[in-house]
Coordinates of C-alpha atoms and ligand atoms in Angstrom, one line a residue:
M1 CA 22.7 -49.9 62.6
K2 CA 21.5 -51.7 65.6
T3 CA 18.0 -52.7 66.8
L4 CA 17.1 -52.8 70.4
I5 CA 13.8 -54.4 71.5
I6 CA 12.7 -53.6 75.1
G7 CA 10.4 -55.9 77.2
D8 CA 7.6 -54.8 79.5
I9 CA 8.6 -51.6 81.3
H10 CA 5.5 -50.8 83.5
G11 CA 6.8 -47.5 84.6
C12 CA 10.2 -48.7 85.8
Y13 CA 12.0 -45.5 84.8
T14 CA 15.4 -46.0 86.7
E15 CA 15.8 -49.4 85.1
L16 CA 14.8 -48.1 81.7
Q17 CA 17.4 -45.3 81.9
T18 CA 20.1 -47.8 82.8
L19 CA 19.1 -50.1 80.0
I20 CA 19.2 -47.3 77.4
D21 CA 22.6 -46.1 78.8
K22 CA 24.0 -49.7 78.4
F23 CA 22.7 -49.9 74.9
G24 CA 24.2 -46.5 74.1
P25 CA 22.1 -45.6 71.0
V26 CA 23.8 -43.7 68.1
D27 CA 22.3 -42.1 65.0
G28 CA 20.6 -44.8 62.8
D29 CA 19.9 -47.2 65.6
R30 CA 16.3 -48.4 66.1
I31 CA 14.5 -49.0 69.5
F32 CA 11.2 -50.8 69.8
C33 CA 9.1 -51.7 72.8
V34 CA 6.8 -54.7 73.1
G35 CA 4.1 -52.6 75.0
D36 CA 3.0 -52.3 78.6
I37 CA 5.2 -49.3 79.0
I38 CA 2.7 -47.9 81.6
N39 CA 1.1 -48.7 84.9
R40 CA 1.9 -50.7 88.1
G41 CA 5.4 -49.3 88.4
P42 CA 6.7 -46.0 89.8
D43 CA 6.9 -43.5 86.9
S44 CA 5.1 -44.2 83.7
S45 CA 5.1 -40.5 82.6
K46 CA 8.9 -40.3 82.8
C47 CA 9.3 -43.5 80.8
L48 CA 7.0 -42.1 78.1
D49 CA 9.0 -38.8 78.1
L50 CA 12.3 -40.7 77.6
L51 CA 11.0 -43.1 75.0
R52 CA 9.4 -40.4 72.9
K53 CA 12.5 -38.2 73.1
L54 CA 14.4 -41.2 71.6
N55 CA 11.8 -41.7 68.9
V56 CA 11.1 -45.2 70.1
R57 CA 8.4 -47.2 68.3
S58 CA 6.1 -49.4 70.4
V59 CA 3.2 -51.7 69.9
M60 CA 0.1 -51.5 72.1
G61 CA 0.1 -53.5 75.3
N62 CA -3.0 -54.6 77.2
H63 CA -2.3 -51.8 79.7
E64 CA -2.3 -49.1 76.9
H65 CA -5.2 -50.8 75.2
W66 CA -7.4 -50.7 78.4
Y67 CA -6.1 -47.3 79.3
L68 CA -7.6 -46.0 76.1
K69 CA -10.8 -48.0 76.5
A70 CA -11.3 -46.8 80.1
H71 CA -10.5 -43.2 79.4
P72 CA -11.7 -40.8 80.8
F73 CA -12.3 -43.2 83.7
K74 CA -16.0 -42.7 84.2
D75 CA -16.8 -46.4 83.9
H76 CA -15.3 -48.4 86.8
S77 CA -16.6 -51.6 85.2
V78 CA -14.4 -51.3 82.2
T79 CA -11.2 -52.2 84.0
S80 CA -9.6 -53.0 87.3
Y81 CA -6.2 -51.6 86.2
N82 CA -6.4 -48.5 88.5
F83 CA -5.5 -46.0 85.7
R84 CA -6.7 -43.1 87.8
K85 CA -3.3 -43.0 89.5
L86 CA -1.5 -42.5 86.2
E87 CA -0.5 -39.0 85.2
I88 CA 0.1 -39.5 81.5
E89 CA -2.6 -37.4 80.0
D90 CA 0.0 -35.5 77.9
H91 CA 0.8 -38.8 76.2
Y92 CA -2.8 -39.8 75.4
D93 CA -2.5 -39.1 71.7
W94 CA 0.8 -40.8 71.3
I95 CA -0.6 -43.9 73.1
K96 CA -3.6 -43.8 70.9
S97 CA -1.4 -43.8 67.8
L98 CA 0.4 -47.1 68.7
P99 CA -0.1 -50.0 66.3
Y100 CA -1.1 -53.5 67.6
Y101 CA 1.8 -55.1 65.8
I102 CA 4.9 -54.1 63.8
I103 CA 6.0 -56.3 60.9
S104 CA 9.4 -55.7 59.5
D105 CA 11.3 -57.6 56.8
N106 CA 12.4 -60.3 59.1
F107 CA 10.6 -59.9 62.4
I108 CA 7.3 -59.1 64.1
I109 CA 6.7 -57.3 67.3
V110 CA 3.4 -57.9 69.2
H111 CA 2.6 -57.5 72.9
A112 CA 1.3 -60.9 73.8
G113 CA 1.2 -63.1 70.7
F114 CA -1.6 -64.4 68.5
D115 CA -3.9 -67.3 68.0
P116 CA -2.1 -69.3 65.2
S117 CA -5.4 -71.1 64.3
V118 CA -6.4 -67.7 62.8
A119 CA -4.4 -65.6 60.3
F120 CA -2.2 -63.1 62.1
K121 CA -4.0 -60.1 60.7
D122 CA -7.4 -61.5 61.5
N123 CA -6.6 -61.8 65.3
S124 CA -8.6 -59.5 67.5
K125 CA -6.9 -56.6 69.2
E126 CA -7.7 -58.2 72.5
S127 CA -6.0 -61.4 71.4
L128 CA -2.9 -59.6 70.3
V129 CA -2.5 -57.9 73.7
S130 CA -3.5 -60.7 76.0
V131 CA -3.1 -64.3 74.5
R132 CA -0.8 -66.7 76.4
T133 CA -2.0 -70.2 75.5
L134 CA -3.6 -71.9 72.6
P135 CA -7.4 -72.1 72.8
H136 CA -8.6 -74.7 75.3
T137 CA -5.1 -75.9 76.2
N138 CA -2.3 -75.0 78.6
L139 CA 0.2 -74.9 75.7
P140 CA 1.9 -71.7 74.9
W141 CA 0.5 -69.9 71.8
F142 CA 3.8 -70.2 70.0
D143 CA 3.7 -74.0 70.0
G144 CA 1.4 -73.5 67.1
Y145 CA 3.5 -70.9 65.3
Y146 CA 5.6 -72.2 62.4
G147 CA 6.2 -68.9 60.6
T148 CA 9.7 -67.8 59.5
K149 CA 9.5 -64.2 60.8
H150 CA 10.8 -64.1 64.3
I151 CA 8.2 -62.8 66.8
Y152 CA 9.4 -60.7 69.7
F153 CA 6.8 -60.4 72.5
G154 CA 6.2 -59.8 76.2
H155 CA 3.2 -60.0 78.5
W156 CA 4.3 -63.3 80.1
A157 CA 6.4 -62.5 83.2
K158 CA 5.8 -65.9 84.8
L159 CA 7.3 -67.6 81.7
G160 CA 10.2 -65.2 81.9
V161 CA 12.7 -64.3 79.2
F162 CA 12.6 -67.1 76.7
F163 CA 14.4 -67.8 73.4
G164 CA 12.5 -70.2 71.1
K165 CA 13.3 -71.2 67.5
N166 CA 11.2 -68.3 66.1
V167 CA 10.0 -66.4 69.1
T168 CA 11.5 -64.5 72.0
N169 CA 9.7 -63.4 75.2
L170 CA 11.3 -60.3 76.6
D171 CA 9.2 -59.8 79.7
G172 CA 11.6 -60.2 82.5
G173 CA 9.1 -59.1 85.1
C174 CA 10.9 -56.0 86.2
V175 CA 8.0 -54.5 88.0
Y176 CA 7.6 -57.7 89.9
G177 CA 11.2 -57.5 91.1
G178 CA 12.8 -59.3 88.1
H179 CA 14.7 -57.7 85.3
L180 CA 14.1 -55.2 82.6
C181 CA 15.3 -56.9 79.4
G182 CA 16.4 -55.6 76.1
Y183 CA 17.6 -57.6 73.1
V184 CA 20.0 -56.3 70.5
I185 CA 19.3 -58.3 67.3
E186 CA 22.5 -57.6 65.4
D187 CA 24.7 -58.5 68.4
N188 CA 22.5 -61.4 69.6
R189 CA 22.9 -59.6 73.0
L190 CA 20.5 -59.7 75.9
I191 CA 20.8 -56.7 78.2
K192 CA 19.3 -57.5 81.7
I193 CA 18.8 -54.7 84.3
P194 CA 17.8 -56.0 87.7
A195 CA 14.8 -54.2 89.3
K196 CA 15.7 -51.8 92.1
R197 CA 12.9 -53.4 94.1
T198 CA 9.6 -55.2 93.8
Y199 CA 7.0 -52.6 92.8
H200 CA 4.0 -54.9 92.4
N201 CA 3.2 -58.4 93.7
I202 CA 3.3 -60.9 90.8
H203 CA 0.5 -62.9 92.5
E204 CA -1.7 -60.1 91.5
E205 CA -0.6 -60.5 87.9
I206 CA -3.9 -61.8 86.5
I207 CA -4.1 -59.4 83.6
Ligands
MN1 MN1 0.8 -57.2 79.3

């Protein structure tokens, strides 16, 4: 049994297909996503089709979180994520069912991280999908994390793929022309798929 955890996909279907092929899932393997499956990239719908076909489990990313909040897109003030372009209505219920974190026996998956000055489960949904630094500092949130469960997260393309003592960032910034990354826990193997092109300017990455 192997466990693959995939970083931020953002609709990069070709790269996702290549990553899955390289992993080569067999019966009993588990695949997880750190969220931000949708938006900004070329084909969110096909990514969702493929992931659901493979029974992938994902946590909520900020893009899924705000997609649900903005739906059905009457209120422009809710978000500047441009969800109107997305054709993923068939996946609305599945997205709505996503948890904000997954805790297993020895690891945690969350989209962005958490504020360690507050108990993990008391963090707000907004914090779990958007935190990068400790409050009032420029220090990464995980500088304050001393837990024993390894946390796999994404959301931080500018930090890039990062292996800490008890945390791993899997956001390789594929949609910004970087890599789509997946990590196979049992093999300690990082699979990096280069982006076919730059789909979105990272300097616009404010959220
Ligand atoms: Mn994100």
